[in-house]
mmCIF file of C-alpha atoms in Angstrom:
data_model
loop_
_atom_site.group_PDB
_atom_site.id
_atom_site.type_symbol
_atom_site.label_atom_id
_atom_site.label_comp_id
_atom_site.label_asym_id
_atom_site.label_seq_id
_atom_site.Cartn_x
_atom_site.Cartn_y
_atom_site.Cartn_z
ATOM 1 C CA GLY A 381 44.695 -62.099 -83.668
ATOM 2 C CA GLY A 382 43.221 -61.300 -80.316
ATOM 3 C CA ARG A 383 44.396 -58.662 -77.900
ATOM 4 C CA GLY A 384 46.423 -59.351 -74.789
ATOM 5 C CA ARG A 385 49.510 -61.413 -74.287
ATOM 6 C CA SER A 386 49.310 -65.124 -73.695
ATOM 7 C CA VAL A 387 51.445 -66.126 -70.715
ATOM 8 C CA GLY A 388 52.480 -69.757 -70.576
ATOM 9 C CA GLY A 389 49.763 -70.704 -73.022
ATOM 10 C CA ALA A 390 46.905 -69.403 -70.869
ATOM 11 C CA ARG A 391 45.338 -66.064 -71.654
ATOM 12 C CA ALA A 392 44.714 -63.949 -68.575
ATOM 13 C CA ARG A 393 41.113 -64.290 -67.485
ATOM 14 C CA GLY A 394 39.035 -61.956 -65.443
ATOM 15 C CA GLY A 395 36.337 -59.390 -65.371
ATOM 16 C CA GLY A 396 35.187 -57.969 -62.093
ATOM 17 C CA ARG A 397 36.588 -57.710 -58.614
ATOM 18 C CA GLY A 398 37.999 -60.911 -57.207
ATOM 19 C CA ALA A 399 38.227 -62.620 -60.595
ATOM 20 C CA ARG A 400 41.159 -64.966 -61.233
ATOM 21 C CA TRP A 401 43.521 -63.190 -63.552
ATOM 22 C CA GLY A 402 45.805 -66.057 -64.551
ATOM 23 C CA ALA A 403 49.575 -65.742 -64.447
ATOM 24 C CA HIS A 404 51.042 -62.323 -63.731
ATOM 25 C CA GLY A 405 54.769 -61.927 -64.074
ATOM 26 C CA LYS A 406 56.952 -62.895 -67.001
ATOM 27 C CA ASN A 407 60.158 -64.838 -67.248
ATOM 28 C CA ARG A 408 62.733 -65.900 -69.795
ATOM 29 C CA LEU A 409 64.849 -69.055 -69.445
ATOM 30 C CA TYR A 410 67.860 -69.887 -71.580
ATOM 31 C CA TRP A 411 71.147 -71.789 -71.378
ATOM 32 C CA ARG A 412 74.489 -70.051 -71.716
ATOM 33 C CA GLY A 413 77.034 -72.871 -71.666
ATOM 34 C CA ASP A 414 76.524 -74.684 -68.340
ATOM 35 C CA ILE A 415 74.546 -71.759 -66.908
ATOM 36 C CA LEU A 416 70.748 -71.687 -66.699
ATOM 37 C CA CYS A 417 69.865 -68.004 -67.015
ATOM 38 C CA LEU A 418 66.548 -66.999 -65.465
ATOM 39 C CA GLU A 419 65.153 -63.521 -66.098
ATOM 40 C CA PHE A 420 62.293 -62.328 -63.909
ATOM 41 C CA HIS A 421 60.032 -59.481 -65.058
ATOM 42 C CA ALA A 422 57.168 -57.587 -63.396
ATOM 43 C CA ILE A 423 55.188 -58.615 -60.301
ATOM 44 C CA TRP A 424 54.635 -62.343 -59.769
ATOM 45 C CA ASN A 425 51.547 -64.136 -58.520
ATOM 46 C CA LEU A 426 51.141 -67.799 -57.574
ATOM 47 C CA GLU A 427 50.095 -68.873 -61.085
ATOM 48 C CA ALA A 428 53.219 -67.274 -62.580
ATOM 49 C CA VAL A 429 55.440 -69.116 -60.083
ATOM 50 C CA GLN A 430 53.709 -72.431 -60.799
ATOM 51 C CA GLU A 431 54.242 -71.975 -64.555
ATOM 52 C CA PHE A 432 57.854 -70.894 -63.956
ATOM 53 C CA ILE A 433 58.600 -73.969 -61.818
ATOM 54 C CA ALA A 434 57.213 -76.254 -64.529
ATOM 55 C CA ASP A 435 59.273 -74.431 -67.188
ATOM 56 C CA VAL A 436 62.480 -74.687 -65.124
ATOM 57 C CA GLN A 437 62.003 -78.385 -64.411
ATOM 58 C CA ARG A 438 61.260 -79.129 -68.075
ATOM 59 C CA THR A 439 64.230 -77.043 -69.293
ATOM 60 C CA VAL A 440 66.630 -78.756 -66.888
ATOM 61 C CA ALA A 441 65.295 -82.235 -67.746
ATOM 62 C CA GLU A 442 65.767 -81.539 -71.477
ATOM 63 C CA ARG A 443 69.299 -80.190 -71.421
ATOM 64 C CA ALA A 444 71.093 -79.798 -68.108
ATOM 65 C CA PRO A 445 74.657 -81.048 -67.784
ATOM 66 C CA ALA A 446 75.485 -83.070 -64.657
ATOM 67 C CA ARG A 447 76.797 -79.879 -63.009
ATOM 68 C CA TRP A 448 75.336 -76.494 -63.827
ATOM 69 C CA GLY A 449 75.060 -72.983 -62.495
ATOM 70 C CA ARG A 450 72.028 -70.778 -61.966
ATOM 71 C CA LEU A 451 72.024 -67.089 -62.825
ATOM 72 C CA ALA A 452 68.894 -65.305 -61.582
ATOM 73 C CA ASP A 453 68.553 -61.900 -63.232
ATOM 74 C CA MET A 454 66.094 -60.007 -61.043
ATOM 75 C CA ARG A 455 66.858 -56.538 -62.429
ATOM 76 C CA ARG A 456 63.376 -56.181 -64.001
ATOM 77 C CA TRP A 457 61.526 -58.002 -61.210
ATOM 78 C CA LYS A 458 59.030 -55.858 -59.281
ATOM 79 C CA GLY A 459 58.060 -58.200 -56.450
ATOM 80 C CA ALA A 460 55.693 -61.063 -55.691
ATOM 81 C CA THR A 461 52.541 -61.854 -53.780
ATOM 82 C CA PRO A 462 52.983 -63.692 -50.454
ATOM 83 C CA GLU A 463 51.598 -66.892 -52.037
ATOM 84 C CA ALA A 464 54.074 -66.632 -54.905
ATOM 85 C CA THR A 465 56.990 -66.089 -52.520
ATOM 86 C CA GLU A 466 55.960 -69.082 -50.413
ATOM 87 C CA ALA A 467 55.617 -71.368 -53.453
ATOM 88 C CA TYR A 468 59.012 -70.379 -54.854
ATOM 89 C CA THR A 469 60.638 -70.691 -51.424
ATOM 90 C CA LEU A 470 59.366 -74.274 -51.146
ATOM 91 C CA PHE A 471 60.717 -75.026 -54.634
ATOM 92 C CA SER A 472 64.167 -73.493 -54.134
ATOM 93 C CA SER A 473 65.691 -76.604 -52.516
ATOM 94 C CA TRP A 474 65.048 -78.508 -55.788
ATOM 95 C CA TYR A 475 67.985 -76.809 -57.539
ATOM 96 C CA ALA A 476 70.616 -78.776 -55.608
ATOM 97 C CA THR A 477 68.853 -82.092 -56.280
ATOM 98 C CA ALA A 478 68.899 -81.297 -60.015
ATOM 99 C CA GLY A 479 72.645 -80.622 -60.256
ATOM 100 C CA ALA A 480 72.964 -76.871 -59.626
ATOM 101 C CA VAL A 481 76.325 -76.208 -57.953
ATOM 102 C CA ALA A 482 76.346 -72.388 -57.708
ATOM 103 C CA HIS A 483 73.829 -69.533 -57.747
ATOM 104 C CA ALA A 484 74.569 -65.991 -58.939
ATOM 105 C CA GLN A 485 71.860 -63.371 -58.489
ATOM 106 C CA LEU A 486 71.442 -59.856 -59.888
ATOM 107 C CA TYR A 487 69.132 -57.324 -58.222
ATOM 108 C CA PRO A 488 68.428 -53.698 -59.174
ATOM 109 C CA SER A 489 68.747 -52.539 -55.546
ATOM 110 C CA LYS A 490 69.305 -53.657 -51.958
ATOM 111 C CA LEU A 491 65.584 -53.118 -51.329
ATOM 112 C CA MET A 492 64.588 -55.617 -54.029
ATOM 113 C CA GLN A 493 67.218 -58.040 -52.750
ATOM 114 C CA ARG A 494 65.752 -57.806 -49.234
ATOM 115 C CA MET A 495 62.258 -58.519 -50.619
ATOM 116 C CA ALA A 496 63.614 -61.833 -51.889
ATOM 117 C CA ASP A 497 65.584 -62.728 -48.754
ATOM 118 C CA PRO A 498 63.289 -65.634 -47.717
ATOM 119 C CA VAL A 499 64.107 -67.357 -51.021
ATOM 120 C CA ASN A 500 67.754 -66.217 -51.047
ATOM 121 C CA ASP A 501 68.346 -67.633 -47.570
ATOM 122 C CA LEU A 502 67.088 -71.074 -48.624
ATOM 123 C CA VAL A 503 68.977 -71.079 -51.945
ATOM 124 C CA ALA A 504 72.165 -70.220 -50.022
ATOM 125 C CA GLN A 505 71.694 -73.413 -48.005
ATOM 126 C CA THR A 506 71.736 -75.504 -51.208
ATOM 127 C CA GLY A 507 75.107 -74.272 -52.499
ATOM 128 C CA PRO A 508 77.422 -71.300 -52.968
ATOM 129 C CA THR A 509 75.409 -68.138 -53.652
ATOM 130 C CA ARG A 510 76.560 -64.655 -54.578
ATOM 131 C CA GLN A 511 74.716 -61.371 -55.070
ATOM 132 C CA CYS A 512 76.396 -59.707 -58.057
ATOM 133 C CA ARG A 513 76.317 -56.147 -59.371
ATOM 134 C CA SER A 514 76.659 -56.993 -63.077
ATOM 135 C CA LEU A 515 76.213 -59.810 -65.553
ATOM 136 C CA ASP A 516 79.995 -59.876 -66.148
ATOM 137 C CA GLU A 517 80.665 -60.272 -62.408
ATOM 138 C CA ALA A 518 78.110 -63.086 -62.171
ATOM 139 C CA LEU A 519 79.569 -64.998 -65.133
ATOM 140 C CA ALA A 520 83.157 -64.555 -63.889
ATOM 141 C CA TRP A 521 82.164 -65.906 -60.463
ATOM 142 C CA LEU A 522 80.330 -68.896 -61.982
ATOM 143 C CA ARG A 523 83.429 -69.744 -64.079
ATOM 144 C CA GLU A 524 85.293 -70.281 -60.771
ATOM 145 C CA PHE A 525 83.185 -73.468 -60.377
ATOM 146 C CA ASP A 526 84.566 -74.878 -63.651
ATOM 147 C CA LEU A 527 81.317 -74.067 -65.467
ATOM 148 C CA ALA A 528 81.259 -72.969 -69.102
ATOM 149 C CA THR A 529 79.575 -69.588 -69.487
ATOM 150 C CA GLU A 530 79.456 -69.573 -73.285
ATOM 151 C CA ASP A 531 77.906 -72.019 -75.719
ATOM 152 C CA THR A 532 80.450 -74.061 -77.656
ATOM 153 C CA ALA A 533 79.542 -74.673 -81.277
#
């Protein structure tokens, strides 16, 4: 096979200065009971956010229960370009319209949390939001909203 990692089906393009590089920033989405777990990795650009938004909307359309929780794991996130932050901020109000009733968020530090404050402030307007220190704390808090945090076989 070729070299380089395909992100969202599109191989990063580029060559010289000013070239479009495709999506930068990785994510992982998965369900854990009624909880949509979102893991953010690396530094995000606009293309990465656009792919992420499409992935989230598709994932929710395919499986979401009527009420669900969102767990954003930002512990491996390294930041975002201004365009990426703006695009995600505009999208953040969608969660409430799609059935999300609570938002737990994990950050590696207060500094990284502050970098995301424009998005966090808007998400907090769409429903209960909590900054958690551990995955266990986040899941325990989400259970308070009568959400299952484990898959039932």
